[in-house]
CSV table of C-alpha atoms and ligand atoms in Angstrom, one decimal:
chain,number,residue,atom,x,y,z
A,1,MET,CA,-12.3,63.4,207.4
A,2,LYS,CA,-9.5,62.5,205.1
A,3,VAL,CA,-8.7,59.8,202.6
A,4,MET,CA,-5.1,58.4,202.7
A,5,LYS,CA,-3.9,56.3,199.8
A,6,PHE,CA,-0.9,54.1,200.1
A,7,GLY,CA,0.7,52.5,197.1
A,8,GLY,CA,2.2,49.0,196.5
A,9,THR,CA,5.7,49.9,197.7
A,10,SER,CA,4.3,51.2,201.0
A,11,VAL,CA,2.4,48.0,201.6
A,12,GLY,CA,4.8,45.6,200.0
A,13,SER,CA,7.1,45.0,203.0
A,14,VAL,CA,7.0,44.7,206.8
A,15,GLU,CA,8.8,48.0,207.2
A,16,GLY,CA,6.3,49.6,204.8
A,17,ILE,CA,3.3,48.4,206.8
A,18,THR,CA,5.0,49.4,210.1
A,19,SER,CA,5.3,53.0,208.7
A,20,ILE,CA,1.6,52.9,207.6
A,21,LYS,CA,0.6,51.9,211.1
A,22,ARG,CA,2.6,54.8,212.6
A,23,ILE,CA,1.2,57.3,210.1
A,24,VAL,CA,-2.5,56.2,210.4
A,25,GLU,CA,-2.4,55.8,214.1
A,26,SER,CA,-1.2,59.3,214.6
A,27,ALA,CA,-3.6,60.9,212.1
A,28,PRO,CA,-6.7,62.8,213.2
A,29,LYS,CA,-9.8,60.5,212.8
A,30,PRO,CA,-11.9,59.5,210.9
A,31,VAL,CA,-9.8,58.3,208.0
A,32,ILE,CA,-10.4,56.0,205.0
A,33,VAL,CA,-7.2,54.2,204.0
A,34,VAL,CA,-7.1,53.1,200.4
A,35,VAL,CA,-4.4,50.6,199.6
A,36,SER,CA,-2.9,49.0,196.5
A,37,ALA,CA,-1.8,45.4,196.1
A,38,LEU,CA,1.6,44.5,197.5
A,39,SER,CA,4.3,45.7,195.1
A,40,GLY,CA,4.6,43.6,192.0
A,41,ILE,CA,1.5,41.4,192.9
A,42,THR,CA,-0.8,42.8,190.2
A,43,ASP,CA,1.8,42.1,187.5
A,44,GLN,CA,2.3,38.6,189.0
A,45,LEU,CA,-1.4,38.0,188.9
A,46,TYR,CA,-1.7,39.0,185.2
A,47,ASN,CA,1.3,36.8,184.6
A,48,VAL,CA,-0.1,33.6,186.4
A,49,ALA,CA,-3.4,34.1,184.6
A,50,ALA,CA,-1.6,34.1,181.2
A,51,MET,CA,0.6,31.2,182.2
A,52,ALA,CA,-2.3,29.1,183.3
A,53,ALA,CA,-4.2,29.9,180.1
A,54,ALA,CA,-1.2,28.9,178.1
A,55,GLY,CA,-1.1,25.5,179.9
A,56,ASP,CA,2.2,26.3,181.6
A,57,GLU,CA,2.3,24.3,184.8
A,58,ASN,CA,4.9,26.7,186.3
A,59,TYR,CA,1.9,29.0,187.2
A,60,LEU,CA,1.7,26.9,190.4
A,61,ALA,CA,5.2,27.9,191.6
A,62,GLU,CA,4.3,31.6,191.0
A,63,TYR,CA,1.0,31.1,192.8
A,64,LYS,CA,2.8,29.5,195.8
A,65,ALA,CA,5.4,32.4,195.9
A,66,MET,CA,2.5,34.9,196.2
A,67,LEU,CA,0.8,32.8,198.9
A,68,HIS,CA,4.0,32.6,201.0
A,69,ARG,CA,4.7,36.3,200.6
A,70,HIS,CA,1.3,37.2,202.0
A,71,VAL,CA,1.2,34.6,204.7
A,72,ASP,CA,4.8,35.1,205.9
A,73,MET,CA,4.3,38.8,206.5
A,74,ILE,CA,1.2,38.4,208.8
A,75,PRO,CA,3.0,37.4,212.0
A,76,GLN,CA,5.4,40.3,211.5
A,77,VAL,CA,2.8,43.0,211.1
A,78,ILE,CA,0.1,41.7,213.5
A,79,ASP,CA,1.0,41.4,217.2
A,80,ASP,CA,-2.1,39.7,218.6
A,81,THR,CA,-1.8,35.9,218.1
A,82,MET,CA,-5.5,35.4,217.8
A,83,ILE,CA,-5.9,38.0,215.1
A,84,GLN,CA,-2.8,36.6,213.4
A,85,ALA,CA,-4.3,33.2,213.2
A,86,GLN,CA,-7.7,34.5,211.9
A,87,THR,CA,-6.0,36.6,209.3
A,88,ILE,CA,-3.9,33.7,208.1
A,89,ASP,CA,-7.1,31.7,207.7
A,90,THR,CA,-8.8,34.4,205.8
A,91,ILE,CA,-5.8,34.9,203.5
A,92,LYS,CA,-5.5,31.2,202.9
A,93,GLU,CA,-9.2,31.0,202.0
A,94,LEU,CA,-8.8,33.7,199.5
A,95,PHE,CA,-5.8,31.9,198.0
A,96,THR,CA,-7.8,28.6,197.8
A,97,ASP,CA,-10.5,30.4,195.8
A,98,LEU,CA,-7.7,31.9,193.6
A,99,SER,CA,-6.1,28.5,193.1
A,100,ASN,CA,-9.5,27.0,192.0
A,101,ILE,CA,-10.0,29.8,189.5
A,102,LEU,CA,-6.4,29.3,188.1
A,103,ARG,CA,-6.9,25.5,187.9
A,104,GLY,CA,-10.1,26.1,185.8
A,105,VAL,CA,-8.1,28.5,183.5
A,106,PHE,CA,-5.4,25.9,183.2
A,107,LEU,CA,-7.8,23.1,182.4
A,108,ILE,CA,-9.7,25.0,179.7
A,109,ARG,CA,-6.6,26.9,178.5
A,110,ASP,CA,-8.4,30.2,178.4
A,111,SER,CA,-8.8,33.2,180.5
A,112,SER,CA,-11.5,35.7,179.3
A,113,PRO,CA,-11.2,39.4,180.4
A,114,LYS,CA,-13.9,38.6,182.9
A,115,ILE,CA,-11.8,35.9,184.5
A,116,THR,CA,-8.6,37.9,184.3
A,117,ASN,CA,-10.3,40.8,186.1
A,118,THR,CA,-11.4,38.4,188.8
A,119,ILE,CA,-7.9,37.0,189.2
A,120,VAL,CA,-6.2,40.4,189.4
A,121,SER,CA,-8.7,41.6,192.0
A,122,TYR,CA,-7.1,39.3,194.5
A,123,GLY,CA,-4.2,41.7,194.9
A,124,GLU,CA,-6.1,44.4,196.6
A,125,ALA,CA,-8.6,42.0,198.2
A,126,LEU,CA,-5.6,40.4,200.0
A,127,SER,CA,-3.6,43.6,200.9
A,128,SER,CA,-6.6,45.4,202.3
A,129,VAL,CA,-7.5,42.5,204.6
A,130,ILE,CA,-4.0,42.3,205.9
A,131,LEU,CA,-3.7,46.0,206.5
A,132,SER,CA,-7.2,46.2,208.1
A,133,LYS,CA,-6.1,43.6,210.6
A,134,ALA,CA,-2.7,45.2,211.2
A,135,LEU,CA,-4.3,48.6,212.1
A,136,LYS,CA,-5.8,48.3,215.5
A,137,GLY,CA,-9.6,48.7,215.6
A,138,ALA,CA,-9.8,49.2,211.8
A,139,GLU,CA,-12.8,48.1,209.8
A,140,HIS,CA,-12.5,46.6,206.3
A,141,ALA,CA,-14.6,47.7,203.3
A,142,ASP,CA,-14.8,45.8,200.1
A,143,ALA,CA,-14.5,48.4,197.2
A,144,ARG,CA,-16.2,45.9,194.8
A,145,GLU,CA,-19.5,46.6,196.7
A,146,PHE,CA,-19.5,50.3,196.0
A,147,ILE,CA,-17.2,51.2,193.2
A,148,LYS,CA,-19.4,50.4,190.2
A,149,THR,CA,-18.5,50.5,186.5
A,150,ILE,CA,-20.3,50.3,183.2
A,151,HIS,CA,-18.8,49.1,179.9
A,152,GLN,CA,-18.4,51.9,177.5
A,153,PHE,CA,-16.4,52.0,174.2
A,154,GLY,CA,-14.6,48.8,175.1
A,155,LYS,CA,-13.5,49.8,178.6
A,156,HIS,CA,-14.9,49.9,182.2
A,157,VAL,CA,-15.7,53.4,183.3
A,158,VAL,CA,-17.0,54.5,186.6
A,159,ASP,CA,-20.7,54.6,187.0
A,160,PHE,CA,-20.7,57.8,189.1
A,161,ASP,CA,-24.4,57.8,189.9
A,162,GLN,CA,-24.4,54.4,191.4
A,163,THR,CA,-21.0,54.7,192.9
A,164,ASN,CA,-21.6,58.0,194.7
A,165,HIS,CA,-25.0,56.7,196.0
A,166,LEU,CA,-23.5,53.5,197.3
A,167,ILE,CA,-20.5,55.2,198.9
A,168,LYS,CA,-22.7,57.6,200.8
A,169,GLU,CA,-24.8,54.6,202.0
A,170,ARG,CA,-21.8,52.5,202.9
A,171,PHE,CA,-20.0,55.3,204.8
A,172,ALA,CA,-23.1,56.9,206.4
A,173,GLN,CA,-21.5,55.9,209.8
A,174,LEU,CA,-17.8,56.4,209.6
A,175,SER,CA,-15.5,54.3,211.8
A,176,ASN,CA,-12.3,55.8,213.0
A,177,VAL,CA,-10.3,53.8,210.5
A,178,THR,CA,-11.7,52.0,207.4
A,179,VAL,CA,-9.3,50.2,205.1
A,180,CYS,CA,-10.4,49.6,201.5
A,181,GLY,CA,-8.6,48.1,198.5
A,182,GLY,CA,-8.1,50.5,195.6
A,183,PHE,CA,-8.4,49.6,191.9
A,184,ILE,CA,-11.1,46.9,192.2
A,185,ALA,CA,-14.7,47.4,191.2
A,186,SER,CA,-17.7,45.6,189.9
A,187,GLU,CA,-20.1,46.1,187.0
A,188,THR,CA,-23.4,47.8,187.9
A,189,GLN,CA,-25.7,45.5,185.9
A,190,THR,CA,-24.0,42.1,186.4
A,191,ASN,CA,-21.9,42.5,189.5
A,192,PHE,CA,-19.0,41.0,187.6
A,193,ILE,CA,-15.6,42.0,189.0
A,194,THR,CA,-13.9,44.8,187.1
A,195,ASN,CA,-11.2,47.3,187.8
A,196,LEU,CA,-10.3,51.0,187.2
A,197,GLY,CA,-7.2,50.2,185.1
A,198,ARG,CA,-3.5,50.1,186.1
A,199,GLY,CA,-2.6,52.6,188.8
A,200,GLY,CA,-6.4,52.8,189.6
A,201,SER,CA,-6.0,53.0,193.4
A,202,ASP,CA,-5.5,56.8,193.2
A,203,HIS,CA,-8.8,56.9,191.3
A,204,THR,CA,-10.6,54.9,194.0
A,205,ALA,CA,-9.2,57.2,196.7
A,206,SER,CA,-10.2,60.3,194.7
A,207,ILE,CA,-13.8,58.9,194.1
A,208,LEU,CA,-14.2,58.2,197.8
A,209,ALA,CA,-12.8,61.7,198.8
A,210,ALA,CA,-15.1,63.4,196.3
A,211,ALA,CA,-18.3,61.4,197.2
A,212,LEU,CA,-17.8,62.0,201.0
A,213,GLY,CA,-16.6,65.6,200.7
A,214,ALA,CA,-13.2,64.8,202.4
A,215,ASP,CA,-11.1,67.7,203.7
A,216,VAL,CA,-8.1,66.4,202.0
A,217,LEU,CA,-6.8,63.5,199.9
A,218,GLU,CA,-3.3,62.4,200.9
A,219,ILE,CA,-1.4,60.3,198.4
A,220,TRP,CA,1.5,58.6,200.3
A,221,THR,CA,4.3,57.5,198.2
A,222,ASP,CA,8.1,56.9,198.2
A,223,VAL,CA,9.1,60.0,196.2
A,224,ASP,CA,9.5,63.5,197.5
A,225,GLY,CA,6.7,65.0,195.6
A,226,PHE,CA,6.2,66.7,192.2
A,227,MET,CA,9.7,67.8,191.1
A,228,THR,CA,10.8,70.2,188.3
A,229,ALA,CA,12.3,67.2,186.4
A,230,ASP,CA,13.3,63.6,186.8
A,231,PRO,CA,15.9,63.6,189.6
A,232,ARG,CA,17.5,60.5,188.1
A,233,ILE,CA,18.4,62.5,185.0
A,234,ILE,CA,18.7,66.1,186.2
A,235,SER,CA,20.7,66.8,189.3
A,236,ASN,CA,19.4,70.3,190.3
A,237,THR,CA,15.7,69.4,190.5
A,238,TYR,CA,13.6,70.5,193.4
A,239,VAL,CA,10.1,69.8,194.8
A,240,ILE,CA,7.3,72.1,193.6
A,241,GLU,CA,5.5,73.3,196.8
A,242,LYS,CA,2.1,73.9,195.3
A,243,LEU,CA,0.6,73.5,191.8
A,244,SER,CA,-2.8,73.7,190.3
A,245,PHE,CA,-4.6,70.8,188.7
A,246,SER,CA,-3.8,72.0,185.2
A,247,GLU,CA,-0.2,72.5,186.0
A,248,ALA,CA,0.0,68.9,187.3
A,249,MET,CA,-1.7,67.8,184.1
A,250,GLU,CA,0.9,69.6,182.1
A,251,LEU,CA,3.8,68.1,184.0
A,252,CYS,CA,2.3,64.7,183.5
A,253,ASN,CA,2.1,65.3,179.8
A,254,PHE,CA,5.9,65.8,180.0
A,255,GLY,CA,6.3,62.5,181.9
A,256,ALA,CA,5.8,63.2,185.6
A,257,LYS,CA,4.5,60.0,187.2
A,258,VAL,CA,3.7,61.0,190.7
A,259,ILE,CA,0.0,61.1,190.0
A,260,TYR,CA,-2.0,60.7,186.9
A,261,PRO,CA,-4.4,63.8,186.9
A,262,PRO,CA,-7.3,62.0,185.2
A,263,ASN,CA,-7.4,59.7,188.2
A,264,ILE,CA,-7.9,62.5,190.6
A,265,PHE,CA,-10.4,64.3,188.4
A,266,PRO,CA,-13.4,63.7,190.9
A,267,ILE,CA,-11.7,65.8,193.6
A,268,PHE,CA,-10.7,68.5,191.2
A,269,HIS,CA,-14.4,69.2,190.6
A,270,LYS,CA,-15.0,69.4,194.4
A,271,LYS,CA,-12.0,71.6,195.0
A,272,ILE,CA,-10.5,69.1,197.5
A,273,PRO,CA,-6.8,69.5,197.9
A,274,VAL,CA,-4.4,66.7,197.2
A,275,VAL,CA,-1.2,66.4,199.3
A,276,ILE,CA,1.6,64.2,198.2
A,277,LYS,CA,3.4,62.7,201.2
A,278,LYS,CA,6.5,60.6,201.5
A,279,THR,CA,6.1,57.5,203.7
B,1,LIG,N1,-2.5,47.3,191.9
B,1,LIG,C1,-2.9,48.1,190.7
B,1,LIG,C2,-1.8,48.2,189.8
B,1,LIG,O1,-0.7,47.7,190.0
B,1,LIG,C3,-3.5,49.4,191.1
B,1,LIG,C4,-2.6,50.4,191.8
B,1,LIG,O2,-1.6,50.0,192.3
B,1,LIG,O3,-3.0,51.5,191.8
B,1,LIG,O4,-1.9,48.9,188.7
């Protein structure tokens, strides 16, 4: 089996979702698809949380823009009218919950880290539902149920014992295609919603691939791959065909942003290859 991760730009437009459908439908099964929030949505969610906490009523306009962006894309990526209607209902329900939380934040003029984590989790909760309905026969998995974190030295870190155990339990029977949101998690002790930090969807994908002993982890992106330098600055750069984990780490220290090696550390231990692919 393989784990395929698609970032926010891939899932952020109708064309992007159409490409994902083509790629996933032609892949050998079973696959687990890990998806980020629609491009820009995580930033927007952090922003609306801050606006509501500051008592800025304009948070509502931002909220409505996010609602429309998600709902408007559904009829364009889902053909079946029944599934379209069900998906619109599910997405609207999620948005109603989000609006209630934001209203509370606005009224008390405060958003604790716990509440902000809950607010930003909607990005991947929404994108993963839409993609799971857009991919025929796909199942949806909620990462908050099996990616577990503990609070250590002021940040949420993965509780690998619990996480690996829960992943094995959840995926004991693998469907052909399972779609799961990246980034989002929950705390082992309390079940409060947490996350793996910005760009954390690669981490989710890598944790899943390692726990399930995947043959490969594919990171689908909109760049050609690891290059010798930033092509926007240096003209004669080229894609590096193959590199080791430590070489990737070194390039990242010099500014390469394709992947952040600490995020894919779990698969490094298991010697699972990572393939960077362009959507
Ligand atoms: N949506 C999250 C972020 O923007 C996680 C991710 O995209 O990997 O950081």
